[in-house]
Amino acid sequence: MIQMMKLNGDTILLNEDQIKYITFIPETKIFMMSGDYYLVKESGAEIVNRIIAFKRKLFPPMMNLEEVQNGGLM
C-alpha cells in the first residue's frame, strides 16, 4: 500500500493494485477500481515513484535495464 495525503491534510493508505486511473484537474484525482476516488496533494510523478518503490520492495529486480538490453531480451 502507498501513503497519500488528501487535500484536507488527512493521510490515507491506498492499495496501488486497485488504482484504475489518475487525472489532474489541476489537483490529482485517483480513481479506484471500486468507483471511489480521492483528491490528493501528491503529483502524478510522485505517485508513480511511490508505486515503483513499493513494488521493488515486494519484487526486487532480478536484472537492471542495462542487463536486459545487453542480454538481448529487449
mmCIF file of N, CA and C in Angstrom:
data_model
loop_
_atom_site.group_PDB
_atom_site.id
_atom_site.type_symbol
_atom_site.label_atom_id
_atom_site.label_comp_id
_atom_site.label_asym_id
_atom_site.label_seq_id
_atom_site.Cartn_x
_atom_site.Cartn_y
_atom_site.Cartn_z
ATOM 1 N N MET A 1 0.837 -1.170 0.000
ATOM 2 C CA MET A 1 0.000 0.000 0.000
ATOM 3 C C MET A 1 0.888 1.241 0.000
ATOM 4 N N ILE A 2 0.374 2.303 -0.607
ATOM 5 C CA ILE A 2 1.133 3.545 -0.658
ATOM 6 C C ILE A 2 0.405 4.625 0.142
ATOM 7 N N GLN A 3 1.197 5.473 0.780
ATOM 8 C CA GLN A 3 0.639 6.534 1.613
ATOM 9 C C GLN A 3 0.450 7.793 0.778
ATOM 10 N N MET A 4 -0.716 8.405 0.895
ATOM 11 C CA MET A 4 -1.052 9.641 0.198
ATOM 12 C C MET A 4 -1.611 10.633 1.211
ATOM 13 N N MET A 5 -1.586 11.917 0.848
ATOM 14 C CA MET A 5 -2.186 12.936 1.692
ATOM 15 C C MET A 5 -3.349 13.581 0.942
ATOM 16 N N LYS A 6 -4.529 13.499 1.542
ATOM 17 C CA LYS A 6 -5.704 14.129 0.952
ATOM 18 C C LYS A 6 -5.558 15.649 1.032
ATOM 19 N N LEU A 7 -6.352 16.359 0.247
ATOM 20 C CA LEU A 7 -6.268 17.818 0.216
ATOM 21 C C LEU A 7 -6.541 18.449 1.576
ATOM 22 N N ASN A 8 -7.330 17.780 2.420
ATOM 23 C CA ASN A 8 -7.629 18.319 3.749
ATOM 24 C C ASN A 8 -6.538 17.995 4.778
ATOM 25 N N GLY A 9 -5.473 17.320 4.349
ATOM 26 C CA GLY A 9 -4.356 17.004 5.235
ATOM 27 C C GLY A 9 -4.408 15.623 5.854
ATOM 28 N N ASP A 10 -5.506 14.897 5.688
ATOM 29 C CA ASP A 10 -5.605 13.530 6.215
ATOM 30 C C ASP A 10 -4.701 12.601 5.417
ATOM 31 N N THR A 11 -4.066 11.675 6.126
ATOM 32 C CA THR A 11 -3.231 10.667 5.481
ATOM 33 C C THR A 11 -4.066 9.420 5.219
ATOM 34 N N ILE A 12 -3.912 8.853 4.016
ATOM 35 C CA ILE A 12 -4.603 7.614 3.680
ATOM 36 C C ILE A 12 -3.608 6.628 3.077
ATOM 37 N N LEU A 13 -3.936 5.365 3.172
ATOM 38 C CA LEU A 13 -3.163 4.318 2.512
ATOM 39 C C LEU A 13 -4.031 3.740 1.396
ATOM 40 N N LEU A 14 -3.465 3.674 0.197
ATOM 41 C CA LEU A 14 -4.199 3.151 -0.953
ATOM 42 C C LEU A 14 -3.556 1.868 -1.439
ATOM 43 N N ASN A 15 -4.396 0.934 -1.837
ATOM 44 C CA ASN A 15 -3.919 -0.289 -2.460
ATOM 45 C C ASN A 15 -3.577 0.062 -3.906
ATOM 46 N N GLU A 16 -2.299 0.094 -4.212
ATOM 47 C CA GLU A 16 -1.842 0.527 -5.535
ATOM 48 C C GLU A 16 -2.341 -0.375 -6.659
ATOM 49 N N ASP A 17 -2.664 -1.620 -6.350
ATOM 50 C CA ASP A 17 -3.181 -2.537 -7.374
ATOM 51 C C ASP A 17 -4.632 -2.236 -7.732
ATOM 52 N N GLN A 18 -5.297 -1.419 -6.929
ATOM 53 C CA GLN A 18 -6.702 -1.095 -7.173
ATOM 54 C C GLN A 18 -6.896 0.273 -7.845
ATOM 55 N N ILE A 19 -5.786 0.944 -8.195
ATOM 56 C CA ILE A 19 -5.902 2.228 -8.892
ATOM 57 C C ILE A 19 -6.286 1.956 -10.341
ATOM 58 N N LYS A 20 -7.353 2.592 -10.777
ATOM 59 C CA LYS A 20 -7.839 2.430 -12.147
ATOM 60 C C LYS A 20 -7.170 3.451 -13.063
ATOM 61 N N TYR A 21 -7.232 4.731 -12.678
ATOM 62 C CA TYR A 21 -6.524 5.768 -13.419
ATOM 63 C C TYR A 21 -6.429 7.022 -12.570
ATOM 64 N N ILE A 22 -5.617 7.979 -13.048
ATOM 65 C CA ILE A 22 -5.360 9.220 -12.332
ATOM 66 C C ILE A 22 -5.565 10.382 -13.295
ATOM 67 N N THR A 23 -6.238 11.427 -12.829
ATOM 68 C CA THR A 23 -6.399 12.639 -13.632
ATOM 69 C C THR A 23 -5.846 13.835 -12.858
ATOM 70 N N PHE A 24 -5.646 14.923 -13.573
ATOM 71 C CA PHE A 24 -5.088 16.140 -12.995
ATOM 72 C C PHE A 24 -6.011 17.298 -13.377
ATOM 73 N N ILE A 25 -6.690 17.902 -12.364
ATOM 74 C CA ILE A 25 -7.796 18.827 -12.678
ATOM 75 C C ILE A 25 -7.764 20.172 -11.955
ATOM 76 N N PRO A 26 -6.818 20.863 -11.504
ATOM 77 C CA PRO A 26 -5.377 20.637 -11.520
ATOM 78 C C PRO A 26 -4.892 19.761 -10.371
ATOM 79 N N GLU A 27 -5.699 19.535 -9.318
ATOM 80 C CA GLU A 27 -5.254 18.617 -8.261
ATOM 81 C C GLU A 27 -5.259 17.184 -8.811
ATOM 82 N N THR A 28 -4.632 16.316 -8.087
ATOM 83 C CA THR A 28 -4.523 14.922 -8.516
ATOM 84 C C THR A 28 -5.731 14.145 -7.998
ATOM 85 N N LYS A 29 -6.439 13.493 -8.910
ATOM 86 C CA LYS A 29 -7.634 12.723 -8.573
ATOM 87 C C LYS A 29 -7.369 11.266 -8.933
ATOM 88 N N ILE A 30 -7.368 10.405 -7.914
ATOM 89 C CA ILE A 30 -7.094 8.979 -8.111
ATOM 90 C C ILE A 30 -8.412 8.227 -8.121
ATOM 91 N N PHE A 31 -8.706 7.564 -9.226
ATOM 92 C CA PHE A 31 -9.911 6.748 -9.346
ATOM 93 C C PHE A 31 -9.552 5.297 -9.048
ATOM 94 N N MET A 32 -10.348 4.676 -8.188
ATOM 95 C CA MET A 32 -10.107 3.294 -7.801
ATOM 96 C C MET A 32 -11.017 2.358 -8.602
ATOM 97 N N MET A 33 -10.679 1.094 -8.631
ATOM 98 C CA MET A 33 -11.476 0.095 -9.344
ATOM 99 C C MET A 33 -12.891 0.013 -8.766
ATOM 100 N N SER A 34 -13.069 0.342 -7.504
ATOM 101 C CA SER A 34 -14.376 0.281 -6.843
ATOM 102 C C SER A 34 -15.307 1.405 -7.279
ATOM 103 N N GLY A 35 -14.752 2.417 -7.964
ATOM 104 C CA GLY A 35 -15.537 3.581 -8.334
ATOM 105 C C GLY A 35 -15.294 4.761 -7.409
ATOM 106 N N ASP A 36 -14.679 4.519 -6.260
ATOM 107 C CA ASP A 36 -14.326 5.607 -5.346
ATOM 108 C C ASP A 36 -13.195 6.429 -5.961
ATOM 109 N N TYR A 37 -13.053 7.660 -5.495
ATOM 110 C CA TYR A 37 -11.916 8.467 -5.924
ATOM 111 C C TYR A 37 -11.418 9.294 -4.746
ATOM 112 N N TYR A 38 -10.158 9.726 -4.853
ATOM 113 C CA TYR A 38 -9.531 10.502 -3.803
ATOM 114 C C TYR A 38 -8.788 11.668 -4.435
ATOM 115 N N LEU A 39 -8.931 12.849 -3.845
ATOM 116 C CA LEU A 39 -8.161 14.018 -4.238
ATOM 117 C C LEU A 39 -6.962 14.090 -3.308
ATOM 118 N N VAL A 40 -5.764 14.093 -3.886
ATOM 119 C CA VAL A 40 -4.548 14.057 -3.079
ATOM 120 C C VAL A 40 -3.600 15.174 -3.476
ATOM 121 N N LYS A 41 -2.669 15.466 -2.586
ATOM 122 C CA LYS A 41 -1.693 16.539 -2.805
ATOM 123 C C LYS A 41 -0.528 16.108 -3.689
ATOM 124 N N GLU A 42 -0.244 14.812 -3.743
ATOM 125 C CA GLU A 42 0.912 14.326 -4.487
ATOM 126 C C GLU A 42 0.701 14.486 -5.998
ATOM 127 N N SER A 43 1.800 14.709 -6.700
ATOM 128 C CA SER A 43 1.758 14.789 -8.156
ATOM 129 C C SER A 43 1.686 13.376 -8.745
ATOM 130 N N GLY A 44 1.363 13.303 -10.003
ATOM 131 C CA GLY A 44 1.334 12.010 -10.679
ATOM 132 C C GLY A 44 2.681 11.321 -10.637
ATOM 133 N N ALA A 45 3.747 12.097 -10.853
ATOM 134 C CA ALA A 45 5.098 11.522 -10.825
ATOM 135 C C ALA A 45 5.425 10.956 -9.449
ATOM 136 N N GLU A 46 5.023 11.660 -8.399
ATOM 137 C CA GLU A 46 5.280 11.183 -7.036
ATOM 138 C C GLU A 46 4.516 9.891 -6.763
ATOM 139 N N ILE A 47 3.291 9.808 -7.236
ATOM 140 C CA ILE A 47 2.500 8.587 -7.040
ATOM 141 C C ILE A 47 3.161 7.412 -7.759
ATOM 142 N N VAL A 48 3.564 7.625 -8.996
ATOM 143 C CA VAL A 48 4.230 6.562 -9.753
ATOM 144 C C VAL A 48 5.512 6.138 -9.054
ATOM 145 N N ASN A 49 6.293 7.097 -8.578
ATOM 146 C CA ASN A 49 7.535 6.765 -7.869
ATOM 147 C C ASN A 49 7.263 5.959 -6.600
ATOM 148 N N ARG A 50 6.212 6.285 -5.883
ATOM 149 C CA ARG A 50 5.868 5.531 -4.669
ATOM 150 C C ARG A 50 5.426 4.108 -5.010
ATOM 151 N N ILE A 51 4.682 3.965 -6.088
ATOM 152 C CA ILE A 51 4.261 2.623 -6.513
ATOM 153 C C ILE A 51 5.468 1.798 -6.914
ATOM 154 N N ILE A 52 6.373 2.388 -7.686
ATOM 155 C CA ILE A 52 7.581 1.665 -8.105
ATOM 156 C C ILE A 52 8.411 1.269 -6.893
ATOM 157 N N ALA A 53 8.607 2.182 -5.958
ATOM 158 C CA ALA A 53 9.401 1.875 -4.758
ATOM 159 C C ALA A 53 8.759 0.743 -3.961
ATOM 160 N N PHE A 54 7.438 0.778 -3.826
ATOM 161 C CA PHE A 54 6.740 -0.268 -3.091
ATOM 162 C C PHE A 54 6.876 -1.613 -3.797
ATOM 163 N N LYS A 55 6.695 -1.626 -5.107
ATOM 164 C CA LYS A 55 6.791 -2.879 -5.874
ATOM 165 C C LYS A 55 8.209 -3.446 -5.810
ATOM 166 N N ARG A 56 9.201 -2.580 -5.804
ATOM 167 C CA ARG A 56 10.594 -3.056 -5.724
ATOM 168 C C ARG A 56 10.875 -3.729 -4.389
ATOM 169 N N LYS A 57 10.199 -3.266 -3.338
ATOM 170 C CA LYS A 57 10.359 -3.925 -2.037
ATOM 171 C C LYS A 57 9.765 -5.333 -2.066
ATOM 172 N N LEU A 58 8.649 -5.478 -2.777
ATOM 173 C CA LEU A 58 7.992 -6.785 -2.864
ATOM 174 C C LEU A 58 8.683 -7.720 -3.848
ATOM 175 N N PHE A 59 9.080 -7.150 -4.975
ATOM 176 C CA PHE A 59 9.659 -7.932 -6.072
ATOM 177 C C PHE A 59 10.960 -7.284 -6.510
ATOM 178 N N PRO A 60 12.054 -7.547 -5.804
ATOM 179 C CA PRO A 60 13.327 -6.930 -6.180
ATOM 180 C C PRO A 60 13.690 -7.296 -7.620
ATOM 181 N N PRO A 61 14.194 -6.317 -8.382
ATOM 182 C CA PRO A 61 14.544 -6.615 -9.778
ATOM 183 C C PRO A 61 15.642 -7.663 -9.849
ATOM 184 N N MET A 62 15.469 -8.596 -10.762
ATOM 185 C CA MET A 62 16.473 -9.631 -10.962
ATOM 186 C C MET A 62 17.556 -9.134 -11.902
ATOM 187 N N MET A 63 17.199 -8.203 -12.791
ATOM 188 C CA MET A 63 18.159 -7.606 -13.712
ATOM 189 C C MET A 63 17.802 -6.140 -13.866
ATOM 190 N N ASN A 64 18.830 -5.317 -14.104
ATOM 191 C CA ASN A 64 18.530 -3.924 -14.377
ATOM 192 C C ASN A 64 18.341 -3.747 -15.890
ATOM 193 N N LEU A 65 17.940 -2.565 -16.320
ATOM 194 C CA LEU A 65 17.630 -2.326 -17.726
ATOM 195 C C LEU A 65 18.828 -2.593 -18.623
ATOM 196 N N GLU A 66 20.012 -2.199 -18.188
ATOM 197 C CA GLU A 66 21.218 -2.416 -18.994
ATOM 198 C C GLU A 66 21.475 -3.910 -19.201
ATOM 199 N N GLU A 67 21.291 -4.714 -18.170
ATOM 200 C CA GLU A 67 21.476 -6.161 -18.286
ATOM 201 C C GLU A 67 20.445 -6.762 -19.240
ATOM 202 N N VAL A 68 19.229 -6.283 -19.192
ATOM 203 C CA VAL A 68 18.192 -6.772 -20.097
ATOM 204 C C VAL A 68 18.538 -6.434 -21.540
ATOM 205 N N GLN A 69 18.969 -5.195 -21.788
ATOM 206 C CA GLN A 69 19.320 -4.780 -23.137
ATOM 207 C C GLN A 69 20.539 -5.522 -23.661
ATOM 208 N N ASN A 70 21.546 -5.702 -22.824
ATOM 209 C CA ASN A 70 22.760 -6.416 -23.257
ATOM 210 C C ASN A 70 22.509 -7.907 -23.418
ATOM 211 N N GLY A 71 21.537 -8.422 -22.707
ATOM 212 C CA GLY A 71 21.224 -9.844 -22.798
ATOM 213 C C GLY A 71 20.324 -10.177 -23.976
ATOM 214 N N GLY A 72 19.945 -9.170 -24.749
ATOM 215 C CA GLY A 72 19.117 -9.387 -25.919
ATOM 216 C C GLY A 72 17.649 -9.635 -25.599
ATOM 217 N N LEU A 73 17.227 -9.284 -24.408
ATOM 218 C CA LEU A 73 15.832 -9.517 -24.045
ATOM 219 C C LEU A 73 14.931 -8.378 -24.484
ATOM 220 N N MET A 74 15.541 -7.287 -24.959
ATOM 221 C CA MET A 74 14.755 -6.144 -25.445
ATOM 222 C C MET A 74 15.168 -5.780 -26.843
#
